[in-house]
């Protein structure tokens, strides 16, 4: 059977593997996808999920780069289009009941076909883990598939939410905290808010403590002079 004969009509052939390393792979996009199409019409974008077969599993990769190494002056189906992939996990043939697992134990061979992940693939890869989780929205590849955070793993170590101004960092943090509080209503969260962004975010579920209150509380056991100098009160004044 030719590698492009697909078991499911949802699987879309994209190209073939031309390079493999310990945690990454490179695929050459099939020229038939570029003939008569603009880049915006291609079924790939940053963050898209693709799949390929190995000797023992179906391995999944996330698109991390799209490039044309030697472009013509005009768009052409003769351009070589390369897709760089981070290999994120697999579904092993011998243990398909266990479902998707992070990490890769077998790698695709050179010239192995690469397919766009189907809706069923996305549902398996992003299925709800069996550990403590909290829903925070949907994945960007498919709005029908919910996205979860691993509560214990996230709060068991340091993490950061980064982005440019206006990209949604504050909203993202508020979403995560709401999800955690909904999952564990008896949890205690201390949020230091020097810019007074979250005073009304959680409504009656939060107790807002101002610097003046902290200064008069004899039970506070840490130095708050510098912290209070940075923290605005409800009117935006600093104290």
Coordinates of C-alpha atoms in Angstrom, one line a residue:
X1 CA 0.0 0.0 0.0
X2 CA 1.3 3.5 -0.8
X3 CA 2.0 5.7 2.2
X4 CA -0.6 8.1 1.0
X5 CA -3.4 5.6 1.1
X6 CA -5.1 6.7 4.4
X7 CA -7.2 4.6 6.7
X8 CA -9.4 7.6 7.5
X9 CA -10.8 10.3 5.2
X10 CA -10.0 12.8 8.0
X11 CA -6.2 12.2 7.6
X12 CA -4.6 14.7 5.3
X13 CA -1.3 13.8 3.7
X14 CA 1.2 16.7 4.1
X15 CA 4.6 15.4 3.1
X16 CA 7.5 13.2 4.2
X17 CA 10.1 13.0 6.9
X18 CA 13.6 14.2 5.7
X19 CA 15.4 14.6 9.1
X20 CA 15.1 13.2 12.6
X21 CA 16.9 14.1 15.8
X22 CA 16.4 13.1 19.5
X23 CA 13.3 15.3 20.0
X24 CA 12.7 16.9 16.6
X25 CA 11.9 16.1 13.0
X26 CA 11.8 18.0 9.7
X27 CA 9.3 17.3 7.0
X28 CA 9.3 18.3 3.4
X29 CA 5.8 19.6 2.4
X30 CA 4.4 17.8 -0.6
X31 CA 4.5 20.1 -3.7
X32 CA 0.8 19.3 -4.5
X33 CA -0.2 21.4 -1.5
X34 CA 1.5 24.5 -2.8
X35 CA 0.4 24.3 -6.4
X36 CA -2.3 26.9 -7.0
X37 CA -2.5 27.9 -3.4
X38 CA -1.2 30.7 -1.3
X39 CA 0.6 30.1 2.0
X40 CA -2.6 31.1 3.8
X41 CA -4.5 28.3 2.2
X42 CA -2.1 25.6 3.4
X43 CA -3.5 23.4 6.2
X44 CA -0.6 24.2 8.5
X45 CA 0.3 26.9 10.9
X46 CA 2.5 27.4 13.9
X47 CA 1.3 25.1 16.7
X48 CA -0.6 22.7 14.4
X49 CA -0.4 19.0 15.4
X50 CA 0.8 16.4 12.9
X51 CA 1.5 12.6 13.1
X52 CA 3.6 10.0 11.5
X53 CA 4.0 6.2 12.0
X54 CA 7.0 4.5 13.6
X55 CA 7.8 0.8 13.9
X56 CA 5.9 0.6 17.2
X57 CA 3.6 3.6 17.5
X58 CA 2.0 6.7 16.0
X59 CA 4.2 9.7 17.0
X60 CA 2.8 13.2 17.2
X61 CA 4.7 16.4 16.5
X62 CA 3.9 20.1 16.9
X63 CA 4.8 22.6 14.2
X64 CA 7.4 25.0 15.5
X65 CA 8.8 26.4 12.2
X66 CA 7.7 26.9 8.6
X67 CA 10.2 28.0 6.1
X68 CA 11.3 28.1 2.4
X69 CA 15.1 27.8 2.5
X70 CA 15.7 28.9 -1.2
X71 CA 12.6 30.9 -2.3
X72 CA 12.0 32.0 -5.9
X73 CA 11.2 35.6 -6.5
X74 CA 7.6 34.6 -7.2
X75 CA 5.6 31.9 -5.4
X76 CA 6.2 28.6 -7.1
X77 CA 5.2 25.0 -6.5
X78 CA 8.8 24.2 -7.1
X79 CA 9.8 25.9 -3.8
X80 CA 11.0 23.5 -1.1
X81 CA 8.8 24.1 2.0
X82 CA 10.2 22.7 5.2
X83 CA 8.2 22.0 8.4
X84 CA 10.1 21.7 11.7
X85 CA 8.4 19.6 14.4
X86 CA 8.9 19.1 18.1
X87 CA 8.0 15.4 18.9
X88 CA 5.7 15.6 21.9
X89 CA 4.5 12.1 22.4
X90 CA 3.0 8.9 21.0
X91 CA 0.3 6.2 21.1
X92 CA 2.0 2.8 21.2
X93 CA 0.6 -0.1 19.2
X94 CA 1.1 -2.5 22.1
X95 CA -0.5 -0.3 24.7
X96 CA -3.2 1.6 22.8
X97 CA -5.6 1.3 25.7
X98 CA -3.3 3.6 27.7
X99 CA -3.8 6.3 25.1
X100 CA -1.4 9.2 24.4
X101 CA 1.8 9.4 26.4
X102 CA 4.4 12.2 26.6
X103 CA 7.8 11.3 25.3
X104 CA 8.9 9.2 22.3
X105 CA 10.2 5.7 22.4
X106 CA 10.4 5.1 18.7
X107 CA 11.1 7.5 15.8
X108 CA 9.7 7.8 12.3
X109 CA 12.0 6.7 9.5
X110 CA 13.2 8.9 6.7
X111 CA 10.6 9.3 3.9
X112 CA 7.8 8.2 6.3
X113 CA 4.6 10.0 5.4
X114 CA 3.4 12.9 7.6
X115 CA -0.3 13.6 8.1
X116 CA -2.3 16.4 9.7
X117 CA -3.8 15.3 13.0
X118 CA -7.5 14.6 12.8
X119 CA -10.2 15.7 15.3
X120 CA -10.0 12.2 16.9
X121 CA -6.2 12.6 17.3
X122 CA -6.6 16.0 19.0
X123 CA -9.2 14.5 21.4
X124 CA -6.8 11.7 22.4
X125 CA -3.7 13.9 22.7
X126 CA -5.5 16.5 24.8
X127 CA -7.8 14.2 26.7
X128 CA -8.3 14.9 30.4
X129 CA -5.5 13.4 32.4
X130 CA -6.3 11.1 35.3
X131 CA -4.5 13.3 37.8
X132 CA -6.0 16.5 39.4
X133 CA -6.9 18.9 36.7
X134 CA -8.9 22.1 36.1
X135 CA -10.5 23.2 32.8
X136 CA -9.3 26.6 31.6
X137 CA -10.8 26.8 28.1
X138 CA -10.3 25.0 24.8
X139 CA -7.2 24.2 22.7
X140 CA -6.5 26.6 19.8
X141 CA -6.4 23.8 17.2
X142 CA -10.0 22.7 17.9
X143 CA -12.5 24.7 20.0
X144 CA -14.4 21.5 20.6
X145 CA -11.6 20.1 22.7
X146 CA -11.3 21.4 26.3
X147 CA -7.9 22.4 27.7
X148 CA -6.8 21.5 31.2
X149 CA -4.1 22.4 33.6
X150 CA -2.4 19.9 35.9
X151 CA -3.1 21.6 39.2
X152 CA -0.5 19.8 41.4
X153 CA 2.2 19.9 38.8
X154 CA 1.6 23.6 38.0
X155 CA 1.6 24.8 41.6
X156 CA 4.2 22.3 42.8
X157 CA 7.0 24.4 41.2
X158 CA 7.7 27.9 39.9
X159 CA 6.0 29.0 36.7
X160 CA 5.5 32.2 34.7
X161 CA 3.0 33.6 32.3
X162 CA 4.8 35.8 29.7
X163 CA 3.8 37.9 26.8
X164 CA 3.8 41.4 25.3
X165 CA 1.7 44.3 26.7
X166 CA -2.0 43.6 26.0
X167 CA -1.5 40.0 25.1
X168 CA -3.7 38.8 28.0
X169 CA -1.3 37.8 30.8
X170 CA -3.6 39.2 33.5
X171 CA -6.7 37.6 32.0
X172 CA -4.8 34.3 31.7
X173 CA -3.7 34.3 35.3
X174 CA -7.2 35.2 36.4
X175 CA -8.6 32.3 34.4
X176 CA -6.1 29.9 35.9
X177 CA -6.9 31.0 39.5
X178 CA -10.6 30.8 38.9
X179 CA -10.3 27.3 37.6
X180 CA -8.2 26.2 40.6
X181 CA -10.6 27.8 43.1
X182 CA -13.6 26.1 41.3
X183 CA -11.8 22.8 41.5
X184 CA -10.7 23.2 45.1
X185 CA -13.0 25.7 46.8
X186 CA -11.2 25.4 50.1
X187 CA -7.8 26.2 48.7
X188 CA -6.1 29.3 50.0
X189 CA -4.4 31.6 47.4
X190 CA -2.4 34.7 48.3
X191 CA -2.1 37.1 45.4
X192 CA 0.3 40.1 45.6
X193 CA -1.2 42.8 43.4
X194 CA 1.0 45.8 43.3
X195 CA -0.9 47.4 40.3
X196 CA -4.4 46.8 41.7
X197 CA -5.5 44.7 38.8
X198 CA -7.4 42.0 40.6
X199 CA -9.3 43.8 43.4
X200 CA -12.7 43.1 41.8
X201 CA -11.8 40.1 39.7
X202 CA -12.9 37.4 42.1
X203 CA -15.9 39.2 43.7
X204 CA -17.0 38.0 47.1
X205 CA -14.7 34.9 46.8
X206 CA -11.7 37.1 47.7
X207 CA -10.7 39.2 50.7
X208 CA -8.9 42.3 49.5
X209 CA -6.3 43.5 52.1
X210 CA -4.9 47.0 51.7
X211 CA -1.5 48.1 52.9
X212 CA -3.0 50.2 55.8
X213 CA -4.7 47.1 57.1
X214 CA -1.5 45.1 56.9
X215 CA 0.5 47.7 58.8
X216 CA -1.9 47.6 61.7
X217 CA -2.1 43.8 61.9
X218 CA 0.2 42.6 64.6
X219 CA 0.2 39.1 63.2
X220 CA 2.1 40.0 60.1
X221 CA 5.6 38.6 60.5
X222 CA 7.5 40.0 57.5
X223 CA 8.7 43.4 56.5
X224 CA 6.2 45.2 54.3
X225 CA 7.7 48.7 54.1
X226 CA 8.9 48.4 50.5
X227 CA 6.0 46.4 49.4
X228 CA 3.5 48.9 50.7
X229 CA 5.4 51.7 49.0
X230 CA 4.7 50.0 45.6
X231 CA 1.1 48.9 46.2
X232 CA -1.7 51.3 45.3
X233 CA -4.9 51.4 47.2
X234 CA -8.4 51.2 45.6
X235 CA -8.1 54.8 44.4
X236 CA -4.7 54.2 42.8
X237 CA -2.8 56.2 45.4
X238 CA 0.4 54.7 46.8
X239 CA 1.1 54.4 50.5

